[in-house]
Amino acid sequence: MNKYGAEHLQDHRFTLECGEIERRGPWIDVRLNLLTEPGQMLPEDLSDPSVYVICNLEGTIVQYILLDEGCDSEFMFTPAEKEQIAAFIRQHCSASIKSLS
C-alpha cells in the first residue's frame, strides 16, 4: 500500500475478510475488510483501509481500489498485494461471484 507516485514501493502484510458481494449491471463488486497483521504498520495517512474489487461477470478482476474510511484514497496496492487479494477472492469469494453471474 503506497501513495500514487511513490518512488519506492513497500509491500504490507495483511489479512482479509469477506464483506459484501453484489452485482451492478455487467460488474460484480467485492468489498473486503483489510486487517493488518501483528507488528505491521499502516502507511501514515491511512486510518481505516478496506478493499473494493470490481470483477466482470466471468469473475475476472478488472480493478483493485484501496479505500480509506469507505472512500477512494490516494493509495494503491503493490503487485504482490494485488496477488494476495486475487488469491483470497479465488479461495473465498468465487462461489458467491458465480452465483451472481
mmCIF file of N, CA and C in Angstrom:
data_model
loop_
_atom_site.group_PDB
_atom_site.id
_atom_site.type_symbol
_atom_site.label_atom_id
_atom_site.label_comp_id
_atom_site.label_asym_id
_atom_site.label_seq_id
_atom_site.Cartn_x
_atom_site.Cartn_y
_atom_site.Cartn_z
ATOM 1 N N MET A 1 0.856 -1.161 0.000
ATOM 2 C CA MET A 1 0.000 0.000 0.000
ATOM 3 C C MET A 1 0.900 1.221 0.000
ATOM 4 N N ASN A 2 0.848 1.928 -1.084
ATOM 5 C CA ASN A 2 1.701 3.086 -1.250
ATOM 6 C C ASN A 2 0.909 4.205 -1.905
ATOM 7 N N LYS A 3 1.328 5.445 -1.640
ATOM 8 C CA LYS A 3 0.693 6.572 -2.310
ATOM 9 C C LYS A 3 1.008 6.506 -3.793
ATOM 10 N N TYR A 4 0.048 6.932 -4.619
ATOM 11 C CA TYR A 4 0.302 7.027 -6.044
ATOM 12 C C TYR A 4 1.505 7.928 -6.260
ATOM 13 N N GLY A 5 2.402 7.502 -7.146
ATOM 14 C CA GLY A 5 3.581 8.284 -7.472
ATOM 15 C C GLY A 5 4.766 8.039 -6.564
ATOM 16 N N ALA A 6 4.637 7.172 -5.567
ATOM 17 C CA ALA A 6 5.761 6.895 -4.663
ATOM 18 C C ALA A 6 6.908 6.259 -5.446
ATOM 19 N N GLU A 7 8.121 6.658 -5.122
ATOM 20 C CA GLU A 7 9.295 6.136 -5.822
ATOM 21 C C GLU A 7 9.622 4.715 -5.388
ATOM 22 N N HIS A 8 9.506 4.438 -4.106
ATOM 23 C CA HIS A 8 9.845 3.120 -3.570
ATOM 24 C C HIS A 8 8.579 2.455 -3.053
ATOM 25 N N LEU A 9 8.237 1.317 -3.652
ATOM 26 C CA LEU A 9 7.034 0.596 -3.233
ATOM 27 C C LEU A 9 7.366 -0.349 -2.094
ATOM 28 N N GLN A 10 6.491 -0.396 -1.112
ATOM 29 C CA GLN A 10 6.669 -1.275 0.030
ATOM 30 C C GLN A 10 5.433 -2.151 0.182
ATOM 31 N N ASP A 11 5.645 -3.470 0.252
ATOM 32 C CA ASP A 11 4.541 -4.399 0.494
ATOM 33 C C ASP A 11 4.197 -4.385 1.978
ATOM 34 N N HIS A 12 2.919 -4.498 2.284
ATOM 35 C CA HIS A 12 2.454 -4.603 3.657
ATOM 36 C C HIS A 12 1.754 -5.941 3.818
ATOM 37 N N ARG A 13 1.896 -6.524 4.994
ATOM 38 C CA ARG A 13 1.227 -7.801 5.269
ATOM 39 C C ARG A 13 -0.113 -7.521 5.928
ATOM 40 N N PHE A 14 -1.126 -8.233 5.441
ATOM 41 C CA PHE A 14 -2.472 -8.043 5.978
ATOM 42 C C PHE A 14 -3.269 -9.310 5.762
ATOM 43 N N THR A 15 -4.364 -9.415 6.494
ATOM 44 C CA THR A 15 -5.315 -10.496 6.276
ATOM 45 C C THR A 15 -6.605 -9.859 5.772
ATOM 46 N N LEU A 16 -7.423 -10.688 5.151
ATOM 47 C CA LEU A 16 -8.660 -10.202 4.546
ATOM 48 C C LEU A 16 -9.849 -10.960 5.108
ATOM 49 N N GLU A 17 -10.979 -10.293 5.122
ATOM 50 C CA GLU A 17 -12.254 -10.906 5.490
ATOM 51 C C GLU A 17 -13.270 -10.527 4.429
ATOM 52 N N CYS A 18 -14.149 -11.482 4.111
ATOM 53 C CA CYS A 18 -15.200 -11.205 3.136
ATOM 54 C C CYS A 18 -16.139 -10.142 3.676
ATOM 55 N N GLY A 19 -16.503 -9.235 2.793
ATOM 56 C CA GLY A 19 -17.508 -8.231 3.109
ATOM 57 C C GLY A 19 -18.704 -8.474 2.207
ATOM 58 N N GLU A 20 -19.142 -7.458 1.504
ATOM 59 C CA GLU A 20 -20.294 -7.570 0.611
ATOM 60 C C GLU A 20 -19.856 -7.957 -0.800
ATOM 61 N N ILE A 21 -20.698 -8.733 -1.452
ATOM 62 C CA ILE A 21 -20.514 -9.067 -2.861
ATOM 63 C C ILE A 21 -21.860 -8.828 -3.528
ATOM 64 N N GLU A 22 -21.865 -7.957 -4.550
ATOM 65 C CA GLU A 22 -23.130 -7.653 -5.217
ATOM 66 C C GLU A 22 -22.909 -7.381 -6.696
ATOM 67 N N ARG A 23 -23.947 -7.657 -7.457
ATOM 68 C CA ARG A 23 -23.907 -7.400 -8.896
ATOM 69 C C ARG A 23 -24.381 -5.980 -9.171
ATOM 70 N N ARG A 24 -23.676 -5.318 -10.106
ATOM 71 C CA ARG A 24 -24.022 -3.967 -10.527
ATOM 72 C C ARG A 24 -23.912 -3.939 -12.044
ATOM 73 N N GLY A 25 -25.036 -4.256 -12.711
ATOM 74 C CA GLY A 25 -25.031 -4.329 -14.176
ATOM 75 C C GLY A 25 -24.070 -5.397 -14.653
ATOM 76 N N PRO A 26 -23.099 -5.027 -15.517
ATOM 77 C CA PRO A 26 -22.155 -6.023 -16.038
ATOM 78 C C PRO A 26 -20.980 -6.283 -15.089
ATOM 79 N N TRP A 27 -21.037 -5.760 -13.877
ATOM 80 C CA TRP A 27 -19.925 -5.879 -12.936
ATOM 81 C C TRP A 27 -20.361 -6.556 -11.652
ATOM 82 N N ILE A 28 -19.388 -7.130 -10.978
ATOM 83 C CA ILE A 28 -19.612 -7.664 -9.642
ATOM 84 C C ILE A 28 -18.658 -6.934 -8.710
ATOM 85 N N ASP A 29 -19.215 -6.300 -7.703
ATOM 86 C CA ASP A 29 -18.432 -5.545 -6.729
ATOM 87 C C ASP A 29 -18.155 -6.419 -5.518
ATOM 88 N N VAL A 30 -16.895 -6.482 -5.135
ATOM 89 C CA VAL A 30 -16.476 -7.279 -3.980
ATOM 90 C C VAL A 30 -15.822 -6.332 -2.982
ATOM 91 N N ARG A 31 -16.353 -6.316 -1.785
ATOM 92 C CA ARG A 31 -15.770 -5.486 -0.724
ATOM 93 C C ARG A 31 -15.171 -6.425 0.327
ATOM 94 N N LEU A 32 -13.931 -6.138 0.686
ATOM 95 C CA LEU A 32 -13.211 -6.953 1.657
ATOM 96 C C LEU A 32 -12.736 -6.071 2.809
ATOM 97 N N ASN A 33 -12.792 -6.619 4.000
ATOM 98 C CA ASN A 33 -12.213 -5.943 5.158
ATOM 99 C C ASN A 33 -10.726 -6.258 5.190
ATOM 100 N N LEU A 34 -9.915 -5.264 5.457
ATOM 101 C CA LEU A 34 -8.464 -5.423 5.496
ATOM 102 C C LEU A 34 -7.990 -5.234 6.930
ATOM 103 N N LEU A 35 -7.296 -6.241 7.446
ATOM 104 C CA LEU A 35 -6.770 -6.192 8.811
ATOM 105 C C LEU A 35 -5.253 -6.323 8.753
ATOM 106 N N THR A 36 -4.549 -5.407 9.387
ATOM 107 C CA THR A 36 -3.096 -5.509 9.387
ATOM 108 C C THR A 36 -2.665 -6.664 10.279
ATOM 109 N N GLU A 37 -1.581 -7.298 9.890
ATOM 110 C CA GLU A 37 -1.054 -8.388 10.696
ATOM 111 C C GLU A 37 -0.296 -7.805 11.888
ATOM 112 N N PRO A 38 -0.194 -8.583 12.971
ATOM 113 C CA PRO A 38 0.530 -8.090 14.152
ATOM 114 C C PRO A 38 1.943 -7.627 13.773
ATOM 115 N N GLY A 39 2.319 -6.490 14.316
ATOM 116 C CA GLY A 39 3.650 -5.942 14.058
ATOM 117 C C GLY A 39 3.750 -5.107 12.799
ATOM 118 N N GLN A 40 2.698 -5.084 12.004
ATOM 119 C CA GLN A 40 2.699 -4.299 10.774
ATOM 120 C C GLN A 40 2.097 -2.922 11.036
ATOM 121 N N MET A 41 2.632 -1.933 10.374
ATOM 122 C CA MET A 41 2.122 -0.575 10.485
ATOM 123 C C MET A 41 1.505 -0.183 9.147
ATOM 124 N N LEU A 42 0.388 0.512 9.221
ATOM 125 C CA LEU A 42 -0.223 1.074 8.023
ATOM 126 C C LEU A 42 0.567 2.290 7.570
ATOM 127 N N PRO A 43 0.495 2.636 6.289
ATOM 128 C CA PRO A 43 1.063 3.925 5.887
ATOM 129 C C PRO A 43 0.434 5.031 6.739
ATOM 130 N N GLU A 44 1.203 6.037 7.013
ATOM 131 C CA GLU A 44 0.825 7.072 7.974
ATOM 132 C C GLU A 44 -0.544 7.714 7.716
ATOM 133 N N ASP A 45 -0.882 7.956 6.469
ATOM 134 C CA ASP A 45 -2.126 8.669 6.155
ATOM 135 C C ASP A 45 -3.347 7.769 5.994
ATOM 136 N N LEU A 46 -3.192 6.461 6.197
ATOM 137 C CA LEU A 46 -4.322 5.532 6.111
ATOM 138 C C LEU A 46 -4.837 5.245 7.518
ATOM 139 N N SER A 47 -6.147 5.379 7.723
ATOM 140 C CA SER A 47 -6.660 5.118 9.068
ATOM 141 C C SER A 47 -7.582 3.904 9.131
ATOM 142 N N ASP A 48 -8.396 3.677 8.110
ATOM 143 C CA ASP A 48 -9.346 2.562 8.126
ATOM 144 C C ASP A 48 -9.443 1.967 6.715
ATOM 145 N N PRO A 49 -8.403 1.247 6.276
ATOM 146 C CA PRO A 49 -8.384 0.744 4.898
ATOM 147 C C PRO A 49 -9.307 -0.448 4.687
ATOM 148 N N SER A 50 -9.829 -0.533 3.479
ATOM 149 C CA SER A 50 -10.588 -1.704 3.036
ATOM 150 C C SER A 50 -10.344 -1.860 1.537
ATOM 151 N N VAL A 51 -10.836 -2.951 1.003
ATOM 152 C CA VAL A 51 -10.569 -3.294 -0.391
ATOM 153 C C VAL A 51 -11.881 -3.309 -1.163
ATOM 154 N N TYR A 52 -11.876 -2.707 -2.322
ATOM 155 C CA TYR A 52 -13.014 -2.724 -3.236
ATOM 156 C C TYR A 52 -12.484 -3.244 -4.562
ATOM 157 N N VAL A 53 -13.010 -4.380 -4.995
ATOM 158 C CA VAL A 53 -12.564 -5.022 -6.227
ATOM 159 C C VAL A 53 -13.746 -5.098 -7.182
ATOM 160 N N ILE A 54 -13.499 -4.763 -8.428
ATOM 161 C CA ILE A 54 -14.523 -4.862 -9.465
ATOM 162 C C ILE A 54 -14.156 -6.009 -10.379
ATOM 163 N N CYS A 55 -15.099 -6.934 -10.569
ATOM 164 C CA CYS A 55 -14.902 -8.089 -11.446
ATOM 165 C C CYS A 55 -15.920 -8.036 -12.579
ATOM 166 N N ASN A 56 -15.580 -8.685 -13.693
ATOM 167 C CA ASN A 56 -16.591 -8.845 -14.732
ATOM 168 C C ASN A 56 -17.446 -10.063 -14.369
ATOM 169 N N LEU A 57 -18.443 -10.369 -15.184
ATOM 170 C CA LEU A 57 -19.360 -11.461 -14.842
ATOM 171 C C LEU A 57 -18.701 -12.832 -14.874
ATOM 172 N N GLU A 58 -17.528 -12.932 -15.508
ATOM 173 C CA GLU A 58 -16.776 -14.193 -15.512
ATOM 174 C C GLU A 58 -15.930 -14.330 -14.246
ATOM 175 N N GLY A 59 -15.877 -13.276 -13.435
ATOM 176 C CA GLY A 59 -15.100 -13.320 -12.209
ATOM 177 C C GLY A 59 -13.685 -12.786 -12.346
ATOM 178 N N THR A 60 -13.334 -12.290 -13.522
ATOM 179 C CA THR A 60 -12.007 -11.726 -13.734
ATOM 180 C C THR A 60 -11.932 -10.340 -13.094
ATOM 181 N N ILE A 61 -10.903 -10.121 -12.314
ATOM 182 C CA ILE A 61 -10.734 -8.825 -11.659
ATOM 183 C C ILE A 61 -10.312 -7.795 -12.697
ATOM 184 N N VAL A 62 -11.025 -6.674 -12.725
ATOM 185 C CA VAL A 62 -10.683 -5.601 -13.658
ATOM 186 C C VAL A 62 -10.135 -4.373 -12.937
ATOM 187 N N GLN A 63 -10.379 -4.260 -11.629
ATOM 188 C CA GLN A 63 -9.840 -3.111 -10.905
ATOM 189 C C GLN A 63 -9.757 -3.401 -9.408
ATOM 190 N N TYR A 64 -8.655 -2.937 -8.805
ATOM 191 C CA TYR A 64 -8.441 -3.001 -7.363
ATOM 192 C C TYR A 64 -8.455 -1.565 -6.844
ATOM 193 N N ILE A 65 -9.228 -1.302 -5.804
ATOM 194 C CA ILE A 65 -9.303 0.042 -5.244
ATOM 195 C C ILE A 65 -9.072 -0.054 -3.742
ATOM 196 N N LEU A 66 -8.139 0.745 -3.254
ATOM 197 C CA LEU A 66 -7.864 0.805 -1.823
ATOM 198 C C LEU A 66 -8.672 1.957 -1.239
ATOM 199 N N LEU A 67 -9.644 1.603 -0.406
ATOM 200 C CA LEU A 67 -10.490 2.607 0.231
ATOM 201 C C LEU A 67 -9.939 2.959 1.607
ATOM 202 N N ASP A 68 -10.212 4.174 2.045
ATOM 203 C CA ASP A 68 -9.900 4.580 3.413
ATOM 204 C C ASP A 68 -11.161 5.224 3.971
ATOM 205 N N GLU A 69 -11.625 4.688 5.074
ATOM 206 C CA GLU A 69 -12.878 5.126 5.682
ATOM 207 C C GLU A 69 -14.028 5.067 4.675
ATOM 208 N N GLY A 70 -14.015 4.038 3.806
ATOM 209 C CA GLY A 70 -15.089 3.819 2.846
ATOM 210 C C GLY A 70 -15.028 4.659 1.590
ATOM 211 N N CYS A 71 -14.006 5.501 1.458
ATOM 212 C CA CYS A 71 -13.885 6.383 0.288
ATOM 213 C C CYS A 71 -12.606 6.061 -0.489
ATOM 214 N N ASP A 72 -12.629 6.391 -1.777
ATOM 215 C CA ASP A 72 -11.431 6.240 -2.601
ATOM 216 C C ASP A 72 -10.280 6.990 -1.934
ATOM 217 N N SER A 73 -9.082 6.435 -2.023
ATOM 218 C CA SER A 73 -7.940 7.056 -1.357
ATOM 219 C C SER A 73 -6.841 7.360 -2.370
ATOM 220 N N GLU A 74 -5.791 7.986 -1.883
ATOM 221 C CA GLU A 74 -4.646 8.312 -2.726
ATOM 222 C C GLU A 74 -3.594 7.206 -2.681
ATOM 223 N N PHE A 75 -4.007 6.015 -2.259
ATOM 224 C CA PHE A 75 -3.103 4.886 -2.134
ATOM 225 C C PHE A 75 -3.446 3.807 -3.159
ATOM 226 N N MET A 76 -2.457 2.993 -3.466
ATOM 227 C CA MET A 76 -2.640 1.871 -4.385
ATOM 228 C C MET A 76 -1.977 0.635 -3.789
ATOM 229 N N PHE A 77 -2.380 -0.524 -4.306
ATOM 230 C CA PHE A 77 -1.776 -1.775 -3.884
ATOM 231 C C PHE A 77 -0.559 -2.081 -4.755
ATOM 232 N N THR A 78 0.407 -2.779 -4.176
ATOM 233 C CA THR A 78 1.561 -3.245 -4.944
ATOM 234 C C THR A 78 1.143 -4.495 -5.726
ATOM 235 N N PRO A 79 1.925 -4.918 -6.718
ATOM 236 C CA PRO A 79 1.591 -6.159 -7.433
ATOM 237 C C PRO A 79 1.459 -7.369 -6.498
ATOM 238 N N ALA A 80 2.328 -7.481 -5.499
ATOM 239 C CA ALA A 80 2.244 -8.618 -4.574
ATOM 240 C C ALA A 80 0.974 -8.552 -3.736
ATOM 241 N N GLU A 81 0.582 -7.361 -3.322
ATOM 242 C CA GLU A 81 -0.656 -7.206 -2.555
ATOM 243 C C GLU A 81 -1.870 -7.535 -3.417
ATOM 244 N N LYS A 82 -1.834 -7.133 -4.693
ATOM 245 C CA LYS A 82 -2.932 -7.474 -5.606
ATOM 246 C C LYS A 82 -3.040 -8.988 -5.764
ATOM 247 N N GLU A 83 -1.907 -9.673 -5.842
ATOM 248 C CA GLU A 83 -1.946 -11.131 -5.974
ATOM 249 C C GLU A 83 -2.526 -11.770 -4.719
ATOM 250 N N GLN A 84 -2.194 -11.229 -3.554
ATOM 251 C CA GLN A 84 -2.771 -11.740 -2.308
ATOM 252 C C GLN A 84 -4.290 -11.576 -2.315
ATOM 253 N N ILE A 85 -4.765 -10.429 -2.771
ATOM 254 C CA ILE A 85 -6.204 -10.162 -2.840
ATOM 255 C C ILE A 85 -6.862 -11.108 -3.845
ATOM 256 N N ALA A 86 -6.249 -11.265 -5.023
ATOM 257 C CA ALA A 86 -6.808 -12.158 -6.051
ATOM 258 C C ALA A 86 -6.891 -13.594 -5.541
ATOM 259 N N ALA A 87 -5.859 -14.055 -4.847
ATOM 260 C CA ALA A 87 -5.864 -15.420 -4.303
ATOM 261 C C ALA A 87 -6.977 -15.575 -3.266
ATOM 262 N N PHE A 88 -7.173 -14.571 -2.433
ATOM 263 C CA PHE A 88 -8.241 -14.624 -1.436
ATOM 264 C C PHE A 88 -9.600 -14.709 -2.114
ATOM 265 N N ILE A 89 -9.803 -13.906 -3.136
ATOM 266 C CA ILE A 89 -11.082 -13.927 -3.851
ATOM 267 C C ILE A 89 -11.302 -15.281 -4.513
ATOM 268 N N ARG A 90 -10.276 -15.840 -5.132
ATOM 269 C CA ARG A 90 -10.417 -17.171 -5.749
ATOM 270 C C ARG A 90 -10.800 -18.215 -4.711
ATOM 271 N N GLN A 91 -10.193 -18.143 -3.535
ATOM 272 C CA GLN A 91 -10.438 -19.140 -2.495
ATOM 273 C C GLN A 91 -11.758 -18.949 -1.763
ATOM 274 N N HIS A 92 -12.115 -17.712 -1.480
ATOM 275 C CA HIS A 92 -13.224 -17.461 -0.553
ATOM 276 C C HIS A 92 -14.462 -16.799 -1.156
ATOM 277 N N CYS A 93 -14.346 -16.266 -2.368
ATOM 278 C CA CYS A 93 -15.469 -15.493 -2.917
ATOM 279 C C CYS A 93 -15.968 -16.004 -4.257
ATOM 280 N N SER A 94 -15.266 -16.929 -4.881
ATOM 281 C CA SER A 94 -15.610 -17.320 -6.254
ATOM 282 C C SER A 94 -17.012 -17.930 -6.360
ATOM 283 N N ALA A 95 -17.449 -18.711 -5.366
ATOM 284 C CA ALA A 95 -18.795 -19.297 -5.437
ATOM 285 C C ALA A 95 -19.871 -18.197 -5.407
ATOM 286 N N SER A 96 -19.674 -17.210 -4.557
ATOM 287 C CA SER A 96 -20.636 -16.101 -4.493
ATOM 288 C C SER A 96 -20.643 -15.302 -5.780
ATOM 289 N N ILE A 97 -19.472 -15.080 -6.368
ATOM 290 C CA ILE A 97 -19.376 -14.351 -7.616
ATOM 291 C C ILE A 97 -20.106 -15.118 -8.731
ATOM 292 N N LYS A 98 -19.873 -16.426 -8.806
ATOM 293 C CA LYS A 98 -20.532 -17.248 -9.839
ATOM 294 C C LYS A 98 -22.049 -17.234 -9.682
ATOM 295 N N SER A 99 -22.526 -17.219 -8.449
ATOM 296 C CA SER A 99 -23.979 -17.236 -8.235
ATOM 297 C C SER A 99 -24.636 -15.937 -8.681
ATOM 298 N N LEU A 100 -23.872 -14.867 -8.816
ATOM 299 C CA LEU A 100 -24.414 -13.573 -9.249
ATOM 300 C C LEU A 100 -24.292 -13.351 -10.755
ATOM 301 N N SER A 101 -23.542 -14.205 -11.412
ATOM 302 C CA SER A 101 -23.311 -14.045 -12.868
ATOM 303 C C SER A 101 -24.538 -14.395 -13.673
#
